[in-house]
CSV table of C-alpha atoms and ligand atoms in Angstrom, one decimal:
chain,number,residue,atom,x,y,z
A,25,UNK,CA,16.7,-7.6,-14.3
A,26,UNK,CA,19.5,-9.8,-14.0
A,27,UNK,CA,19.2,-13.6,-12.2
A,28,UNK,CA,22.5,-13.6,-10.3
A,29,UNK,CA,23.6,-11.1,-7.9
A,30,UNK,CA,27.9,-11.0,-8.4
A,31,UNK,CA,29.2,-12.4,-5.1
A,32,UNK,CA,30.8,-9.0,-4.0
A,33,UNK,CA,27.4,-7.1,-3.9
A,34,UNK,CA,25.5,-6.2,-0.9
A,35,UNK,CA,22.1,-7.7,-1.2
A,36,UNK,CA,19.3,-6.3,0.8
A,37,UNK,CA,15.1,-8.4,0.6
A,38,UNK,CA,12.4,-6.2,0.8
A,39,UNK,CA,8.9,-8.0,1.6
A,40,UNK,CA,5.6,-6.2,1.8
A,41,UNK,CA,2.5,-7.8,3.1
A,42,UNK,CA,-0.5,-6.9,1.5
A,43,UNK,CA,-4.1,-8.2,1.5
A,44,UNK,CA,-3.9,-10.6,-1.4
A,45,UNK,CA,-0.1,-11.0,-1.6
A,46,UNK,CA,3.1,-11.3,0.0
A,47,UNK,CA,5.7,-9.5,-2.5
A,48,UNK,CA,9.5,-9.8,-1.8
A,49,UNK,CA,12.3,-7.9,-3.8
A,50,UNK,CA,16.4,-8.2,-3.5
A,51,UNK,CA,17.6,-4.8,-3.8
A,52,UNK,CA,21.7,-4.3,-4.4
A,53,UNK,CA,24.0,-1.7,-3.3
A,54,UNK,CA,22.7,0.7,-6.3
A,55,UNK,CA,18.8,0.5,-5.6
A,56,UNK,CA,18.1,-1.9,-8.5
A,57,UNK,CA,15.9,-4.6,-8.5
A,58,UNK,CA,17.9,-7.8,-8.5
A,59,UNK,CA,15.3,-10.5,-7.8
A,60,UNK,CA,11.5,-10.8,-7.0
A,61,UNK,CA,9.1,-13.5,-5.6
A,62,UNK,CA,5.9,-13.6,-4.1
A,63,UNK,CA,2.8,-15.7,-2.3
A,64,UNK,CA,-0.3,-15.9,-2.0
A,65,UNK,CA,-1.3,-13.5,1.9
A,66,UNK,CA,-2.5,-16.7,4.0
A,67,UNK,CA,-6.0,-15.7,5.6
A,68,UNK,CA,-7.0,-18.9,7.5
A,69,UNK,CA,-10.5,-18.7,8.1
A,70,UNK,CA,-10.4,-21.2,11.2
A,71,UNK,CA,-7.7,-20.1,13.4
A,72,UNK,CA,-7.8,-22.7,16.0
A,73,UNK,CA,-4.8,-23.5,17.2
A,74,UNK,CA,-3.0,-22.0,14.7
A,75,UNK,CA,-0.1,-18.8,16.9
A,76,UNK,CA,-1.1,-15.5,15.7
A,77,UNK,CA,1.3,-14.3,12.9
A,78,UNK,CA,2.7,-17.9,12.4
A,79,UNK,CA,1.6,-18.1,8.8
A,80,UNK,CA,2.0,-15.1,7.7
A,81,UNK,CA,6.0,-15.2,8.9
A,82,UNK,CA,5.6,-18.9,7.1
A,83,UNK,CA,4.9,-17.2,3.8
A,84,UNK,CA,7.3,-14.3,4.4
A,85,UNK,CA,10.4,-17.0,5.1
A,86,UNK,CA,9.2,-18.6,2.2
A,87,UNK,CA,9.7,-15.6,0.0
A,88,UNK,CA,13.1,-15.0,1.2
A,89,UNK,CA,14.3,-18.0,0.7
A,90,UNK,CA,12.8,-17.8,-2.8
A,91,UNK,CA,14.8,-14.6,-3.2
A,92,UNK,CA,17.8,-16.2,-2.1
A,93,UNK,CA,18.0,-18.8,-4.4
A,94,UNK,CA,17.8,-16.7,-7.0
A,95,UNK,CA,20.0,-13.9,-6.2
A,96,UNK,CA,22.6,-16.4,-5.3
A,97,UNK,CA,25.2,-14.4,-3.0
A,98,UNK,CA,27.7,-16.7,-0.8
A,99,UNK,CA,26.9,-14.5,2.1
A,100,UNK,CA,23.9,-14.5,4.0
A,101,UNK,CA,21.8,-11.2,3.3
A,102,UNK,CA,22.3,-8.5,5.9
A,103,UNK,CA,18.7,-7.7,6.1
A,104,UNK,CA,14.9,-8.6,5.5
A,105,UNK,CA,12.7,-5.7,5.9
A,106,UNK,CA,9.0,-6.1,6.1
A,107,UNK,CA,6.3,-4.0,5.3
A,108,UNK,CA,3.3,-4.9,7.5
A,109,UNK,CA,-0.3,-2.9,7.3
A,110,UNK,CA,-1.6,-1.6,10.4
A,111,UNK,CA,-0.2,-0.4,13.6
A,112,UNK,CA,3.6,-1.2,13.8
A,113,UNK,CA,4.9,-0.7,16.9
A,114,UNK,CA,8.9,0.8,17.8
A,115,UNK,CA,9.5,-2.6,19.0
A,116,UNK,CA,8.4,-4.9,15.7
A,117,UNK,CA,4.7,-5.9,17.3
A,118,UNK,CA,1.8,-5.5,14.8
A,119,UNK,CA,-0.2,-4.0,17.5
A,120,UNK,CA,-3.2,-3.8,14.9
A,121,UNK,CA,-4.8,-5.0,11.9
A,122,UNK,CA,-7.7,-4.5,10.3
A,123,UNK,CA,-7.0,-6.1,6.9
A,124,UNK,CA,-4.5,-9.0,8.4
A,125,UNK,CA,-6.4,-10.0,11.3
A,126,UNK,CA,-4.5,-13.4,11.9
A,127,UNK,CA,-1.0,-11.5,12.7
A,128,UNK,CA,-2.8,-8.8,14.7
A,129,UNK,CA,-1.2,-8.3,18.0
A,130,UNK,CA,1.7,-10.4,17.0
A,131,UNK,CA,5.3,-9.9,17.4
A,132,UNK,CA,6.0,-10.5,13.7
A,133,UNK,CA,9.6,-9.5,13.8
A,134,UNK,CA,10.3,-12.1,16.3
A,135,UNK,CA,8.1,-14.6,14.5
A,136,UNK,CA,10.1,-13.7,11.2
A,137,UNK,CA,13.5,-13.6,12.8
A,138,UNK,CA,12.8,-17.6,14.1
A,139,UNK,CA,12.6,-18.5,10.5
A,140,UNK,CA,15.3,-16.6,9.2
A,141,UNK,CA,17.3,-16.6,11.8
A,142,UNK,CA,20.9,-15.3,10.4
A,143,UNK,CA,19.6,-12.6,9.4
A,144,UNK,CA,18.8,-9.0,10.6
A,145,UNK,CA,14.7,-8.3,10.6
A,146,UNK,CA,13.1,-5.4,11.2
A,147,UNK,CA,9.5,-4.9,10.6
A,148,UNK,CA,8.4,-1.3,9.7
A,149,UNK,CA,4.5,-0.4,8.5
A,150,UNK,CA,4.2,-0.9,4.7
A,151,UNK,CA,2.9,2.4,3.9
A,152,UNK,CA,5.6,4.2,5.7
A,153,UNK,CA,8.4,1.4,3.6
A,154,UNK,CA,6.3,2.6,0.6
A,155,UNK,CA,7.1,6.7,1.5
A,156,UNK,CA,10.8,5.8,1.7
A,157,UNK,CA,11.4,4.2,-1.4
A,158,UNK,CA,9.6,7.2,-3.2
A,159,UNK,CA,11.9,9.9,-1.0
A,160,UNK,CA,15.0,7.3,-2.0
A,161,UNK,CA,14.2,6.6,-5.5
A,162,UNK,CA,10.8,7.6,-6.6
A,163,UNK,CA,8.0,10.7,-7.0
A,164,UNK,CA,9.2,12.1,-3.3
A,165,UNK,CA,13.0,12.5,-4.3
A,166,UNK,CA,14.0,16.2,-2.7
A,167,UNK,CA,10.5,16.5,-1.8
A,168,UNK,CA,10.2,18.4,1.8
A,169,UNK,CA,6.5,18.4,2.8
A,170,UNK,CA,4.4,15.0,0.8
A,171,UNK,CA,1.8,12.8,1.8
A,172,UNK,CA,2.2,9.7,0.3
A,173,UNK,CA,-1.1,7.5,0.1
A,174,UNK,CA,-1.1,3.8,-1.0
A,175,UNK,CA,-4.0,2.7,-2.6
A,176,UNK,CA,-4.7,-1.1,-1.7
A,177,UNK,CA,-6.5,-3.5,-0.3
A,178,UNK,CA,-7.2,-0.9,2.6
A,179,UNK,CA,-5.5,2.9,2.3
A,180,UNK,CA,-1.8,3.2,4.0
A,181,UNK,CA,-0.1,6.8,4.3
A,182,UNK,CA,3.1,8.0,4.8
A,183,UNK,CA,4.1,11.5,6.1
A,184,UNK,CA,7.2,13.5,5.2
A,185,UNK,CA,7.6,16.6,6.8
A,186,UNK,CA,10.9,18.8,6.7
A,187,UNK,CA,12.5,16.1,4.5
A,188,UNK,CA,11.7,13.3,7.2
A,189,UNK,CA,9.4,10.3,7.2
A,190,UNK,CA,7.2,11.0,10.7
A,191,UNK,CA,6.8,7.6,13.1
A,192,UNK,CA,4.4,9.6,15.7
A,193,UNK,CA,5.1,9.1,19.4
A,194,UNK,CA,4.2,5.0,19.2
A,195,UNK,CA,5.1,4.4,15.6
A,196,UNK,CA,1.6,4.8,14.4
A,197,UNK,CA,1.3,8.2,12.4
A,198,UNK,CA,-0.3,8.0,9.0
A,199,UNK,CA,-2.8,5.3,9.8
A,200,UNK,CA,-5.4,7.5,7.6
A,201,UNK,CA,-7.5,4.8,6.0
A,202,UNK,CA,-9.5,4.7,9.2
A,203,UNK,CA,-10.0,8.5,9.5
A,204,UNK,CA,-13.9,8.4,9.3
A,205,UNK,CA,-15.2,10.1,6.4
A,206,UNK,CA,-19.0,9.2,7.1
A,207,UNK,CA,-19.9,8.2,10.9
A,208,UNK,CA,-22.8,6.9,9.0
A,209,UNK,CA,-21.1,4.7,6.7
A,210,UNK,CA,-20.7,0.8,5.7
A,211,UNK,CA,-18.6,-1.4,8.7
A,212,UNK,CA,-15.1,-1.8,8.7
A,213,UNK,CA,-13.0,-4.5,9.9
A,214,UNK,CA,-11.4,-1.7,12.5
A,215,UNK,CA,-14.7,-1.7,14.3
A,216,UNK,CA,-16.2,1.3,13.3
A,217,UNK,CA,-17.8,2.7,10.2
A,218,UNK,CA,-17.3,4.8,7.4
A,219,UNK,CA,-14.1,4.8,7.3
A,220,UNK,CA,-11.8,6.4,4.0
A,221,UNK,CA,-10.9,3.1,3.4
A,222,UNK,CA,-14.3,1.5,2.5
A,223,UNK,CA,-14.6,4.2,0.0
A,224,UNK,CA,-11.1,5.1,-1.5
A,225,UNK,CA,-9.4,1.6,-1.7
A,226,UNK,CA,-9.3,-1.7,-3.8
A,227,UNK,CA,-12.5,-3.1,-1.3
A,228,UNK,CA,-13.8,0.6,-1.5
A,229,UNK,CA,-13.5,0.0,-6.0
A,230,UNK,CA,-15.6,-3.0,-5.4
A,231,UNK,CA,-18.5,-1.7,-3.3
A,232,UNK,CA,-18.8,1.6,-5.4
A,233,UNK,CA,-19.3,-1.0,-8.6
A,234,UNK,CA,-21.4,-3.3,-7.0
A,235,UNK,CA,-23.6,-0.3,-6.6
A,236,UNK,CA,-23.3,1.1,-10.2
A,237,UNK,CA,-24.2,-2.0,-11.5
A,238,UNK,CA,-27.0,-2.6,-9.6
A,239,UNK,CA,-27.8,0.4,-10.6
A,240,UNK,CA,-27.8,-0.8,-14.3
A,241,UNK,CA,-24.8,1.6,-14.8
A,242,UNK,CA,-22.3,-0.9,-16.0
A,243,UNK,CA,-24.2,-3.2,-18.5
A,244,UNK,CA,-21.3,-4.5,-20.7
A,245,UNK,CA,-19.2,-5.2,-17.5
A,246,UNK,CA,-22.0,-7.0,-15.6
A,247,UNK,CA,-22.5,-9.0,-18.9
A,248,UNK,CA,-18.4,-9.7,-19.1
A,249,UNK,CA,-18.6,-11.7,-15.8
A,250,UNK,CA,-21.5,-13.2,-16.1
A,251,UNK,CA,-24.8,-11.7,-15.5
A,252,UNK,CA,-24.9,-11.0,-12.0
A,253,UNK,CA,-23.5,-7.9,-10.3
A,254,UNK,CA,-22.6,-9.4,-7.4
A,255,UNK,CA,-19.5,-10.9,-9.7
A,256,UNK,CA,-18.0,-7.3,-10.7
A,257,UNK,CA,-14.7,-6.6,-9.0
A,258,UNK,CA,-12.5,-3.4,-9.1
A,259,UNK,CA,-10.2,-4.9,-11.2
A,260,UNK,CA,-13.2,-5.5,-14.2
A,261,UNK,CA,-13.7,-1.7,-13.6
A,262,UNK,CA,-9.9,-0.7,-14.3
A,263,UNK,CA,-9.7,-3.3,-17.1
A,264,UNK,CA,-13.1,-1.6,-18.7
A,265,UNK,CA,-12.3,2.0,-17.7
A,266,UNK,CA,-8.9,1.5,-19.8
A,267,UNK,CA,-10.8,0.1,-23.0
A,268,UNK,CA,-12.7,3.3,-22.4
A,269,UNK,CA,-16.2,2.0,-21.0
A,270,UNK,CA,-18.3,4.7,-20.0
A,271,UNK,CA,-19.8,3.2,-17.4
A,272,UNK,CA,-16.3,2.3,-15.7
A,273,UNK,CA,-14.8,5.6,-16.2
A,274,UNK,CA,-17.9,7.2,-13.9
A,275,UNK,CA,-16.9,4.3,-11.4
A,276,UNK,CA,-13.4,5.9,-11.6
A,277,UNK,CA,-14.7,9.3,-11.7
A,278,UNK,CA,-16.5,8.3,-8.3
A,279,UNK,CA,-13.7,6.6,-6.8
A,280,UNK,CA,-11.3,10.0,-7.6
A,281,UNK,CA,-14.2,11.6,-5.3
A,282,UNK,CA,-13.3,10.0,-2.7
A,283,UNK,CA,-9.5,10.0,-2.7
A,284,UNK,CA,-9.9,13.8,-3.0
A,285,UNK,CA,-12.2,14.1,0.0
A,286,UNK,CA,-9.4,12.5,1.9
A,287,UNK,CA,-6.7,14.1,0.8
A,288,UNK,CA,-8.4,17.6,0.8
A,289,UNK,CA,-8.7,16.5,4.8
A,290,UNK,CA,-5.0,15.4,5.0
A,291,UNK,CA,-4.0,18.6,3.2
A,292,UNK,CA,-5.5,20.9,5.9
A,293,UNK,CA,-2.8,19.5,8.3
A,294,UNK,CA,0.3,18.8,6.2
A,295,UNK,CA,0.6,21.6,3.6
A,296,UNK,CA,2.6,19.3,1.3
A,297,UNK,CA,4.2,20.6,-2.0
A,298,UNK,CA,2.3,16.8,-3.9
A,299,UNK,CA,0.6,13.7,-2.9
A,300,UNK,CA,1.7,10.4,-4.4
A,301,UNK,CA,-0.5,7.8,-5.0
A,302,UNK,CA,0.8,4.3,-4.7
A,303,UNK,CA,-0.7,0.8,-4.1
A,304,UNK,CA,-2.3,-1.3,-6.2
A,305,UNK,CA,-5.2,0.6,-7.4
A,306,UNK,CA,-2.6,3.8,-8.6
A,307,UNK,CA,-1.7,1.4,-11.7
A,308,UNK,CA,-4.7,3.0,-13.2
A,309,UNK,CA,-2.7,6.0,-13.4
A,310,UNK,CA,-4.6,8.8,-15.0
A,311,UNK,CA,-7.8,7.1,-15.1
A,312,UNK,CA,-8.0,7.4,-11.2
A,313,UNK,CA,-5.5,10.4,-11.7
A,314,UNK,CA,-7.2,12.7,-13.2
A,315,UNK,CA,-10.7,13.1,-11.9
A,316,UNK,CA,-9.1,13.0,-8.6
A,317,UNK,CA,-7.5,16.3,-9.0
A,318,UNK,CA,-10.5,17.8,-10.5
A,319,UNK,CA,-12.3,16.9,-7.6
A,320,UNK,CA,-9.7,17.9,-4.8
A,321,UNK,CA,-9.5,21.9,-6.6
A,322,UNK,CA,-13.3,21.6,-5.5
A,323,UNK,CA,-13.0,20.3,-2.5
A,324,UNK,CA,-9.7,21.9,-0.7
A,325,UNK,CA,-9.9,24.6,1.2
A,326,UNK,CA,-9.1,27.6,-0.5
A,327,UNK,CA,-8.3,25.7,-3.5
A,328,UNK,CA,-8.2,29.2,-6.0
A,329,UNK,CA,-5.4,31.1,-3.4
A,330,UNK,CA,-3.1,28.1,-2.3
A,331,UNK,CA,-0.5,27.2,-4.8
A,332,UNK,CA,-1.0,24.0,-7.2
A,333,UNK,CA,-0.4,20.6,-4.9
A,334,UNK,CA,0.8,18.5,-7.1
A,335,UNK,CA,-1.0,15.1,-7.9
A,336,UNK,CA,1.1,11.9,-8.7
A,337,UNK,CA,1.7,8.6,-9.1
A,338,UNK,CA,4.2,6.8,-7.5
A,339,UNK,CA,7.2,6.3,-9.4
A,340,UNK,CA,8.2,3.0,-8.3
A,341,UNK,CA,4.3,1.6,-8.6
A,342,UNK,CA,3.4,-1.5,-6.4
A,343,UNK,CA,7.3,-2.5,-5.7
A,344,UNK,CA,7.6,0.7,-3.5
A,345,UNK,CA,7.0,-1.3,-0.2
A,346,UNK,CA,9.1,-3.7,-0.8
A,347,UNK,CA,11.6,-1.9,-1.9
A,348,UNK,CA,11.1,0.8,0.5
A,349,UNK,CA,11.5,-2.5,3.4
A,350,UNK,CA,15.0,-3.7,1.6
A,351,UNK,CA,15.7,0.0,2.5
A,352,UNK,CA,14.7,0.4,6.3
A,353,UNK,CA,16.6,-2.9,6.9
A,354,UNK,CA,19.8,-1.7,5.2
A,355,UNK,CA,19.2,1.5,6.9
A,356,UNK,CA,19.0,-0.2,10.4
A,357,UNK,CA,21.9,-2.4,9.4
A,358,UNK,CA,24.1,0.8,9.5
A,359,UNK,CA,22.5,2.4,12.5
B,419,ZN,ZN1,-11.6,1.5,9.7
């Protein structure tokens, strides 16, 4: 990675929203990764008074003109994508959010565009970004028919059929965390319950290890933070599972359950030649990779006659959203 961007590049900034952090990128003409900066996700708890989306577009600003200093170019950038979870709109509104409640129903694009306002913003969902910087650079490149799934704070998917990333009719297709996988499940901040996402995501990791070490399943890992198993995170399950606890590794086994059930359901309608797994929760790679495609021969239908789907992870890891928003901006920037 180089500091300084020469002055006769074409610098695109990428930033993807997610539920703990706000992740920018500068991408040049070539695809590489010039520059990188990120915040803190702002999740006021008392919103009084404070414009829906306000601080959110605060923090993204804040990473672009972190990105700007540091790939220093003498012109102004010609676009800042951004990757927003939930329901993106055609027009730029976040119609809805689950797991960023303050920006829900705001027109972030607008709100974004005020504070960067010579540049070109367009605000695209984050899992979608994520699916075109696979298909650009990644796990999806030639791919035809691939569900891409980021693994998160909540679950984002992407769609490519015949070559194409798929919008839907509104802008809303692959919202498949909230397909309900058990109508009698745990709450979700959508409203209902059981969706994939309690199960299959970062939150979902948490939960299913809370539970194990009630259970008395995870003893070193309860006694690594603490004591108390309220204190075990996903993150303590990755970092055990990779020094080979046993304990952790059933966590992981458990968790690969549940990404299969999903995407044994998502298979039935897609038919894709693989699955990429992205977000943050795919940096366990073949930890969370490999009992999750022991469990999806089970549970697909027709799993011995269909030919093998293959089961990946994404290529460009947790920059694919950004990067994959630097792209839908340049993209737009040409249209
Ligand atoms: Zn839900």
């Amino acid at each position: 990675m180089t500091d300084r961007v020469r002055s006769d590049d074409s610098v695109t900034f990428g930033v993807d929203i997610g539920g703990t952090k706000v992740f920018g990128v500068a991408l040049d003409a070539a695809g590489a990764v010039v520059a990188e900066s990120r915040v803190a996700t702002p999740h006021a708890e008392d919103r009084d008074g404070v414009e829906p989306g306000a601080d959110v577009a605060d923090a993204v600003a804040e990473v672009v003109a972190s990105l700007r200093s540091r790939a220093a170019s003498p012109r102004a950038p010609v676009g800042v994508g951004v990757g927003a979870p939930g329901m993106v709109d055609r027009a730029g509104t976040l119609r809805f959010a689950p797991n960023l409640p303050g920006a829900a129903g705001s027109d972030l694009q607008a709100l974004v565009t005020k504070r960067v306002p010579d540049a070109t913003v367009v605000l695209e969902n984050d899992a979608n970004c994520a699916t075109l910087a696979e298909q650009t650079y990644g796990s999806l490149r030639g791919v035809r028919q691939a569900l891409m799934v980021t693994l998160g704070t909540g679950i984002g998917g992407g769609l490519v059929i015949g070559g194409e990333v798929q919008l839907g009719a509104s802008g809303f297709a692959g919202e498949i965390g909230h397909m309900i996988v058990d109508p009698a499940g745990p709450p979700c901040p959508c409203g209902r319950r059981g969706c994939w996402e309690r199960y299959a995501s970062g939150g979902g990791l948490g939960r299913l290890a809370r539970e194990a070490a009630y259970a008395g399943r995870l003893p070193h890992v309860v006694a690594q933070v603490g004591g108390d198993p309220e204190n075990v995170h996903g993150e303590n399950i990755t970092r055990a599972a990779v020094s080979g606890d046993a304990g952790a590794m059933g966590v992981l086994e458990e968790l690969g359950w549940w990404v299969a059930l999903g995407l044994a359901n998502l298979v039935a309608m897609v038919d894709p030649e693989r699955c990429v797994l992205g977000g943050g929760l795919a940096e366990a790679g073949e930890l969370l990779l490999e009992p999750t495609r022991r469990a999806f021969e089970v549970l697909v239908e027709g799993g011995s006659v269909r030919p093998r789907i293959d089961i990946a992870g994404a290529a460009l890891g947790e920059r694919a959203g950004a990067v994959g928003a630097a792209l839908a901006a340049r993209s737009a920037g040409r249209a």
